[in-house]
Coordinates of C-alpha atoms in Angstrom, one line a residue:
X1 CA 8.5 -9.5 -21.9
X2 CA 11.9 -11.0 -21.1
X3 CA 12.2 -13.4 -18.2
X4 CA 13.0 -11.9 -14.7
X5 CA 14.2 -13.2 -11.4
X6 CA 12.6 -11.8 -8.2
X7 CA 13.2 -12.5 -4.5
X8 CA 12.5 -11.1 -1.1
X9 CA 15.3 -9.3 0.6
X10 CA 15.8 -7.6 4.0
X11 CA 17.4 -4.1 4.1
X12 CA 19.1 -2.9 7.3
X13 CA 17.7 0.5 8.3
X14 CA 18.2 2.7 11.4
X15 CA 15.0 1.3 12.8
X16 CA 15.3 -2.4 12.0
X17 CA 15.0 -4.4 8.8
X18 CA 12.8 -3.5 5.9
X19 CA 11.5 -6.4 3.8
X20 CA 11.5 -5.7 0.1
X21 CA 11.0 -7.3 -3.3
X22 CA 14.1 -7.2 -5.6
X23 CA 13.8 -8.2 -9.2
X24 CA 16.1 -8.1 -12.3
X25 CA 16.2 -9.5 -15.8
X26 CA 17.5 -13.0 -16.2
X27 CA 21.1 -13.1 -17.6
X28 CA 24.2 -11.2 -17.1
X29 CA 24.0 -7.7 -15.5
X30 CA 24.4 -5.3 -14.1
X31 CA 21.3 -3.3 -15.1
X32 CA 20.2 0.3 -14.4
X33 CA 18.6 0.5 -11.0
X34 CA 15.1 1.7 -10.0
X35 CA 13.6 2.3 -6.6
X36 CA 9.9 1.8 -6.7
X37 CA 7.8 3.2 -3.9
X38 CA 4.5 1.5 -3.1
X39 CA 1.0 3.0 -2.8
X40 CA -1.0 3.0 0.4
X41 CA -2.2 -0.6 -0.1
X42 CA 1.4 -1.8 0.4
X43 CA 3.7 -4.3 -1.0
X44 CA 1.5 -7.1 -2.5
X45 CA 1.3 -9.3 -5.6
X46 CA 0.1 -6.5 -7.9
X47 CA 3.1 -4.3 -7.1
X48 CA 5.4 -7.2 -7.7
X49 CA 3.8 -7.7 -11.1
X50 CA 4.5 -4.0 -11.8
X51 CA 8.1 -4.4 -10.7
X52 CA 8.4 -7.5 -12.9
X53 CA 7.2 -5.6 -15.9
X54 CA 9.7 -2.8 -15.3
X55 CA 12.5 -5.3 -14.8
X56 CA 11.6 -7.1 -18.0
X57 CA 12.4 -3.8 -19.8
X58 CA 15.9 -4.0 -18.5
X59 CA 16.1 -2.7 -15.0
X60 CA 16.9 -4.0 -11.5
X61 CA 14.0 -2.9 -9.3
X62 CA 13.7 -2.7 -5.6
X63 CA 10.2 -2.4 -4.0
X64 CA 10.5 -1.8 -0.2
X65 CA 7.7 -2.3 2.3
X66 CA 7.5 1.3 3.6
X67 CA 5.3 0.1 6.6
X68 CA 8.0 -2.4 7.8
X69 CA 8.0 -0.9 11.3
X70 CA 4.5 -2.4 11.7
X71 CA 5.4 -5.8 10.3
X72 CA 6.4 -7.7 7.2
X73 CA 4.3 -7.4 4.1
X74 CA 1.4 -7.8 3.8
X75 CA 1.0 -5.5 6.9
X76 CA -2.8 -5.6 6.5
X77 CA -4.9 -8.2 4.8
X78 CA -6.3 -7.0 1.5
X79 CA -9.0 -8.5 -0.7
X80 CA -7.8 -9.7 -4.1
X81 CA -9.7 -6.8 -5.6
X82 CA -10.5 -3.5 -3.8
X83 CA -13.8 -2.0 -4.6
X84 CA -15.1 1.4 -3.5
X85 CA -17.3 0.0 -0.7
X86 CA -14.2 -1.6 1.0
X87 CA -12.0 1.5 0.9
X88 CA -13.4 3.3 4.1
X89 CA -12.8 0.3 6.3
X90 CA -9.4 -0.4 4.8
X91 CA -8.2 3.2 5.2
X92 CA -9.3 3.1 8.9
X93 CA -6.4 0.6 9.2
X94 CA -4.1 2.1 6.7
X95 CA -4.4 5.7 7.8
X96 CA -2.4 5.3 11.1
X97 CA 0.4 3.5 9.1
X98 CA 0.7 6.5 6.7
X99 CA 0.6 9.0 9.5
X100 CA 3.4 7.2 11.2
X101 CA 5.8 8.0 8.3
X102 CA 7.7 11.2 8.8
X103 CA 10.0 13.0 6.3
X104 CA 13.0 12.1 8.6
X105 CA 12.2 8.4 8.9
X106 CA 11.3 7.9 5.3
X107 CA 14.5 9.6 4.1
X108 CA 16.6 7.6 6.5
X109 CA 14.9 4.6 4.9
X110 CA 15.6 6.0 1.4
X111 CA 19.3 6.2 2.2
X112 CA 19.3 2.5 3.2
X113 CA 17.4 1.6 0.0
X114 CA 19.7 3.5 -2.2
X115 CA 22.7 2.0 -0.5
X116 CA 21.3 -1.5 -1.0
X117 CA 21.0 -0.8 -4.7
X118 CA 24.5 0.6 -4.8
X119 CA 25.8 -2.6 -3.3
X120 CA 23.7 -4.9 -5.5
X121 CA 25.8 -6.8 -8.1
X122 CA 22.9 -6.8 -10.5
X123 CA 22.5 -3.0 -10.3
X124 CA 24.6 -0.7 -12.4
X125 CA 26.7 1.8 -10.5
X126 CA 25.7 5.4 -10.6
X127 CA 22.5 7.4 -10.0
X128 CA 19.2 5.5 -10.0
X129 CA 15.7 6.1 -11.2
X130 CA 12.8 6.4 -8.7
X131 CA 9.1 6.0 -9.2
X132 CA 6.2 6.0 -6.8
X133 CA 2.4 5.7 -6.7
X134 CA -0.1 7.5 -4.5
X135 CA 1.8 8.3 -1.3
X136 CA 4.9 6.8 -3.0
X137 CA 4.9 9.7 -5.5
X138 CA 5.6 12.0 -2.6
X139 CA 8.3 9.7 -1.4
X140 CA 9.8 9.7 -4.9
X141 CA 9.8 13.5 -5.0
X142 CA 11.3 13.8 -1.6
X143 CA 14.0 11.3 -2.4
X144 CA 15.0 13.2 -5.5
X145 CA 15.3 16.4 -3.4
X146 CA 17.1 14.8 -0.5
X147 CA 19.6 12.8 -2.5
X148 CA 20.1 14.9 -5.7
X149 CA 23.4 13.3 -6.6
X150 CA 22.0 9.8 -6.3
X151 CA 18.8 10.2 -8.3
X152 CA 19.0 10.7 -12.1
X153 CA 15.2 10.7 -12.7
X154 CA 12.0 10.4 -10.7
X155 CA 8.4 9.9 -11.5
X156 CA 5.2 10.0 -9.6
X157 CA 1.7 8.8 -10.6
X158 CA -1.7 9.8 -9.0
X159 CA 0.3 11.3 -6.2
X160 CA -1.1 12.6 -3.0
X161 CA -0.3 15.9 -1.2
X162 CA 2.7 16.7 -3.4
X163 CA 2.5 20.4 -3.0
X164 CA 0.4 21.2 0.0
X165 CA 0.7 24.3 2.3
X166 CA 2.4 22.2 5.0
X167 CA 5.9 23.3 6.0
X168 CA 7.4 20.0 5.1
X169 CA 5.6 19.5 1.8
X170 CA 7.9 17.6 -0.6
X171 CA 7.6 20.2 -3.4
X172 CA 9.6 22.6 -1.2
X173 CA 12.7 20.5 -2.0
X174 CA 12.5 21.5 -5.7
X175 CA 15.5 23.8 -5.5
X176 CA 17.7 20.8 -4.6
X177 CA 16.7 18.5 -7.4
X178 CA 19.2 17.7 -10.2
X179 CA 17.4 14.8 -11.9
X180 CA 14.6 14.9 -14.5
X181 CA 11.1 14.5 -13.2
X182 CA 7.8 13.3 -14.7
X183 CA 4.3 13.4 -13.0
X184 CA 1.1 11.8 -14.3
X185 CA -1.8 13.3 -12.4
X186 CA -5.4 12.1 -12.3
X187 CA -7.9 14.8 -13.0
X188 CA -10.5 13.1 -10.8
X189 CA -8.3 13.1 -7.7
X190 CA -9.2 14.8 -4.4
X191 CA -5.7 13.8 -3.0
X192 CA -4.1 16.3 -5.5
X193 CA -6.5 19.1 -6.4
X194 CA -5.8 21.5 -9.2
X195 CA -4.1 24.1 -7.0
X196 CA -1.5 21.6 -5.8
X197 CA -0.8 20.5 -9.4
X198 CA -0.3 24.2 -10.3
X199 CA 1.9 24.8 -7.2
X200 CA 4.0 21.8 -8.0
X201 CA 4.6 22.8 -11.6
X202 CA 5.4 26.4 -10.6
X203 CA 7.9 25.3 -8.0
X204 CA 9.7 23.0 -10.3
X205 CA 9.8 25.6 -13.1
X206 CA 11.1 28.3 -10.7
X207 CA 13.9 25.9 -9.5
X208 CA 14.9 25.2 -13.1
X209 CA 14.1 21.4 -12.8
X210 CA 13.7 19.6 -16.1
X211 CA 10.3 18.2 -15.7
X212 CA 6.9 17.4 -17.2
X213 CA 3.6 17.3 -15.4
X214 CA 0.6 15.8 -17.3
X215 CA -3.0 15.5 -16.3
X216 CA -4.6 12.3 -17.4
X217 CA -8.2 13.3 -18.3
X218 CA -10.8 11.0 -16.9
X219 CA -8.4 9.1 -14.7
X220 CA -9.1 8.6 -11.0
X221 CA -6.7 8.3 -8.0
X222 CA -5.1 4.9 -8.3
X223 CA -5.4 4.5 -12.0
X224 CA -2.3 2.3 -12.3
X225 CA -3.4 -0.3 -9.7
X226 CA -5.1 -3.2 -11.5
X227 CA -6.3 -4.8 -8.3
X228 CA -8.5 -1.9 -7.5
X229 CA -11.7 -0.4 -9.0
X230 CA -9.8 2.8 -9.8
X231 CA -7.7 1.0 -12.5
X232 CA -7.9 2.6 -16.0
X233 CA -6.2 0.5 -18.6
X234 CA -5.5 3.3 -21.1
X235 CA -4.2 5.6 -18.4
X236 CA -2.0 2.8 -17.0
X237 CA -0.5 2.1 -20.4
X238 CA 0.1 5.8 -20.9
X239 CA 2.0 5.7 -17.5
X240 CA 4.1 2.8 -18.7
X241 CA 5.1 4.6 -21.9
X242 CA 6.0 7.8 -20.0
X243 CA 8.0 5.9 -17.3
X244 CA 10.0 3.8 -19.8
X245 CA 10.7 6.9 -21.9
X246 CA 12.0 8.8 -18.9
X247 CA 14.2 6.0 -17.7
X248 CA 15.3 5.1 -21.1
X249 CA 16.7 8.6 -21.6
X250 CA 18.2 9.1 -18.2
X251 CA 19.5 5.8 -16.8

């Protein structure tokens, strides 16, 4: 892995200032830009480690704190390792934070994040890549559909509620998407049951979106997150291979 330089930055949004982690390779840039959306556990050391790994492959990566309206990261105190017994109590605190996010507010934020990358001297001009985890996969999909000319590629892993029957489900933006998409689903995932996986794939196919949806057999929701009991090394490495392949071809 090549050396990287990371720092905390603040991004002006319509509702205040979002703190974020910005990291890029050492040396002369600019580099292709990637917006990385957090999972429900928030901006924390593990996500920074993931961003560092992506940056070491040659990208400028921005990881915003999507819960910034409730405070700077970490918004809630997390144990160093999340085991299943701790999840119910944690989600009693996290649930209201997730519910406070609306399509309108998150896409206003996305516009601010994309503008920050466009202004960043270490980020190459032009459309960016987007990736997201858990709830962040839905944000990645929604961003690709809301800003089709600014997103060259988007990926989502162990996503939640990507293609529900809600009137504002992110898959309903499929007809607007211009970039290439990749999704890595967990087959042991109650947050995205088989009917939603099928609905997502059908909507993207009908819209003519260049995409690939893969189900990772045996993987559980959160399989990329090494600071949780859901982590699956083989599935996580498969995710890295797919993500770097997508961005390598499109950015």
